[in-house]
């Protein structure tokens, strides 16, 4: 009976240690995500863009950032909401600019040479709020205004390259 008791006591101790270390790991992970994971606002041109390629690229960016533990705001995913509420372009801008105030970063995605009124408004707001800007841009495009203010510039030729490049960035609050 004494040997059986010691075996049970040993098993309980092992399980207790496992659960305690699991709990500590969970708590540390929660603190890490609070302090190190960022809220990222994605700015992009919509009007006049090839929506299919835009959707593919922004889905890849969103998925990559979320896989790294970040929270992502992307207005493209809100289009059904905007349409359902009959929001105008100005309403959309106001909604997005309001959402930006909670962001740690603005990621500006540019796949064409044409400028965007909305992106310029978002850039100006990010500068006012001192939100660091990450520029993700096709390699051969200009957009010097964005390039000159960006903390990081991620150039790409193929959308498939973006995820790997975003994983190389050190995301600090």
Short mmCIF file of C-alpha atoms in Angstrom, two decimals:
data_model
loop_
_atom_site.label_atom_id
_atom_site.label_comp_id
_atom_site.label_asym_id
_atom_site.label_seq_id
_atom_site.Cartn_x
_atom_site.Cartn_y
_atom_site.Cartn_z
CA UNK A 1 0.00 0.00 0.00
CA UNK A 2 2.86 2.35 0.82
CA UNK A 3 4.50 1.76 -2.58
CA UNK A 4 1.15 2.34 -4.38
CA UNK A 5 0.66 5.60 -2.42
CA UNK A 6 4.14 6.85 -3.42
CA UNK A 7 3.39 6.02 -7.09
CA UNK A 8 0.06 7.88 -7.00
CA UNK A 9 1.69 10.81 -5.16
CA UNK A 10 4.45 10.92 -7.79
CA UNK A 11 1.91 10.87 -10.66
CA UNK A 12 -0.10 13.67 -9.05
CA UNK A 13 3.08 15.73 -8.62
CA UNK A 14 4.02 15.17 -12.29
CA UNK A 15 0.52 16.17 -13.45
CA UNK A 16 0.50 19.18 -11.15
CA UNK A 17 3.85 20.33 -12.56
CA UNK A 18 2.55 19.86 -16.09
CA UNK A 19 -0.63 21.88 -15.43
CA UNK A 20 1.29 24.58 -13.58
CA UNK A 21 3.81 24.95 -16.40
CA UNK A 22 0.95 24.95 -18.91
CA UNK A 23 -0.82 27.70 -17.00
CA UNK A 24 2.38 29.75 -16.72
CA UNK A 25 3.02 29.28 -20.45
CA UNK A 26 -0.52 30.46 -21.28
CA UNK A 27 -0.19 33.52 -19.03
CA UNK A 28 3.21 34.45 -20.49
CA UNK A 29 1.86 34.02 -24.01
CA UNK A 30 -1.04 36.36 -23.23
CA UNK A 31 1.31 39.00 -21.82
CA UNK A 32 3.60 38.64 -24.83
CA UNK A 33 0.75 39.18 -27.26
CA UNK A 34 -0.40 42.23 -25.28
CA UNK A 35 3.04 43.81 -25.25
CA UNK A 36 4.57 42.63 -28.52
CA UNK A 37 1.79 41.95 -31.01
CA UNK A 38 0.57 44.96 -32.92
CA UNK A 39 -2.62 46.34 -34.33
CA UNK A 40 -2.01 47.02 -38.01
CA UNK A 41 -4.13 49.24 -40.23
CA UNK A 42 -3.92 48.36 -43.93
CA UNK A 43 -4.29 51.27 -46.32
CA UNK A 44 -4.92 50.52 -50.00
CA UNK A 45 -6.35 52.06 -53.14
CA UNK A 46 -9.74 50.64 -54.14
CA UNK A 47 -11.28 52.74 -56.91
CA UNK A 48 -9.81 51.83 -60.27
CA UNK A 49 -7.88 48.80 -58.97
CA UNK A 50 -8.13 45.25 -60.26
CA UNK A 51 -10.25 43.98 -57.36
CA UNK A 52 -9.32 40.32 -57.86
CA UNK A 53 -5.57 40.95 -57.61
CA UNK A 54 -6.14 43.43 -54.76
CA UNK A 55 -8.17 40.85 -52.83
CA UNK A 56 -5.54 38.14 -53.35
CA UNK A 57 -2.72 40.43 -52.18
CA UNK A 58 -4.58 41.82 -49.16
CA UNK A 59 -5.69 38.31 -48.15
CA UNK A 60 -2.04 37.16 -48.25
CA UNK A 61 -0.95 40.19 -46.21
CA UNK A 62 -3.76 39.80 -43.67
CA UNK A 63 -3.15 36.06 -43.28
CA UNK A 64 0.60 36.59 -42.81
CA UNK A 65 0.16 39.32 -40.20
CA UNK A 66 -2.51 37.36 -38.32
CA UNK A 67 -0.31 34.24 -38.35
CA UNK A 68 2.32 36.37 -36.58
CA UNK A 69 -0.28 37.21 -33.91
CA UNK A 70 -1.13 40.74 -35.06
CA UNK A 71 -4.62 42.21 -35.30
CA UNK A 72 -5.42 43.60 -38.74
CA UNK A 73 -7.87 46.27 -39.88
CA UNK A 74 -8.52 46.18 -43.63
CA UNK A 75 -11.41 48.12 -45.12
CA UNK A 76 -11.66 45.71 -48.07
CA UNK A 77 -13.15 43.14 -45.70
CA UNK A 78 -15.76 45.72 -44.63
CA UNK A 79 -17.20 46.49 -48.07
CA UNK A 80 -20.36 44.40 -47.44
CA UNK A 81 -20.89 46.41 -44.22
CA UNK A 82 -20.37 49.73 -46.04
CA UNK A 83 -22.81 48.70 -48.78
CA UNK A 84 -25.41 47.38 -46.34
CA UNK A 85 -25.35 50.71 -44.49
CA UNK A 86 -25.38 52.74 -47.74
CA UNK A 87 -22.19 54.54 -46.75
CA UNK A 88 -20.67 57.06 -49.14
CA UNK A 89 -16.95 57.19 -49.95
CA UNK A 90 -16.58 60.03 -47.43
CA UNK A 91 -18.38 57.93 -44.79
CA UNK A 92 -15.96 55.08 -45.52
CA UNK A 93 -12.94 57.40 -45.13
CA UNK A 94 -14.29 58.74 -41.84
CA UNK A 95 -14.91 55.21 -40.55
CA UNK A 96 -11.41 54.09 -41.51
CA UNK A 97 -9.68 57.19 -40.16
CA UNK A 98 -11.50 56.66 -36.87
CA UNK A 99 -10.33 53.02 -36.76
CA UNK A 100 -6.74 54.11 -37.38
CA UNK A 101 -6.48 55.74 -33.95
CA UNK A 102 -6.15 52.29 -32.34
CA UNK A 103 -3.35 51.17 -34.65
CA UNK A 104 0.32 50.65 -33.87
CA UNK A 105 1.27 50.62 -37.58
CA UNK A 106 -0.13 51.62 -40.93
CA UNK A 107 0.74 49.25 -43.75
CA UNK A 108 0.30 51.01 -47.10
CA UNK A 109 -0.19 48.56 -49.96
CA UNK A 110 0.43 49.97 -53.46
CA UNK A 111 0.13 47.91 -56.65
CA UNK A 112 -0.41 50.67 -59.25
CA UNK A 113 0.97 54.10 -60.14
CA UNK A 114 -2.29 56.03 -59.63
CA UNK A 115 -2.64 58.02 -56.43
CA UNK A 116 -5.53 57.47 -54.04
CA UNK A 117 -7.39 60.23 -52.20
CA UNK A 118 -8.18 57.83 -49.38
CA UNK A 119 -4.61 56.63 -48.99
CA UNK A 120 -3.32 60.21 -48.89
CA UNK A 121 -5.85 61.05 -46.14
CA UNK A 122 -4.76 57.93 -44.24
CA UNK A 123 -1.08 58.78 -44.71
CA UNK A 124 -1.62 62.30 -43.38
CA UNK A 125 -3.55 60.95 -40.37
CA UNK A 126 -0.83 58.38 -39.64
CA UNK A 127 1.80 61.16 -39.72
CA UNK A 128 -0.32 63.34 -37.38
CA UNK A 129 -0.75 60.43 -34.97
CA UNK A 130 2.93 59.39 -35.27
CA UNK A 131 1.97 55.92 -36.44
CA UNK A 132 4.92 54.20 -38.15
CA UNK A 133 4.30 53.36 -41.80
CA UNK A 134 5.29 50.17 -43.57
CA UNK A 135 5.11 50.47 -47.36
CA UNK A 136 4.44 47.35 -49.42
CA UNK A 137 4.87 48.34 -53.07
CA UNK A 138 5.54 46.81 -56.48
CA UNK A 139 9.24 47.15 -57.17
CA UNK A 140 9.07 49.47 -60.20
CA UNK A 141 6.55 52.00 -58.84
CA UNK A 142 7.46 55.48 -57.61
CA UNK A 143 5.18 56.98 -54.93
CA UNK A 144 8.00 59.03 -53.41
CA UNK A 145 5.69 60.61 -50.82
CA UNK A 146 5.04 57.18 -49.30
CA UNK A 147 8.63 55.97 -49.78
CA UNK A 148 10.11 59.01 -48.04
CA UNK A 149 8.01 58.66 -44.88
CA UNK A 150 7.95 54.85 -44.57
CA UNK A 151 9.79 53.21 -41.70
CA UNK A 152 10.20 50.08 -43.85
CA UNK A 153 9.77 49.58 -47.60
CA UNK A 154 8.86 46.10 -48.78
CA UNK A 155 9.24 45.85 -52.55
CA UNK A 156 7.83 42.92 -54.45
CA UNK A 157 7.37 41.64 -57.98
CA UNK A 158 5.03 38.76 -57.14
CA UNK A 159 2.43 38.68 -54.36
CA UNK A 160 3.93 35.40 -53.14
CA UNK A 161 7.04 37.32 -51.99
CA UNK A 162 5.16 39.63 -49.62
CA UNK A 163 4.55 37.19 -46.77
CA UNK A 164 8.20 36.24 -46.43
CA UNK A 165 9.28 39.88 -46.45
CA UNK A 166 6.67 40.83 -43.81
CA UNK A 167 7.95 38.04 -41.57
CA UNK A 168 11.44 39.66 -41.66
CA UNK A 169 10.22 42.94 -40.19
CA UNK A 170 10.74 43.52 -36.47
CA UNK A 171 7.29 44.62 -35.27
CA UNK A 172 7.79 46.61 -32.05
CA UNK A 173 5.32 48.87 -30.36
#
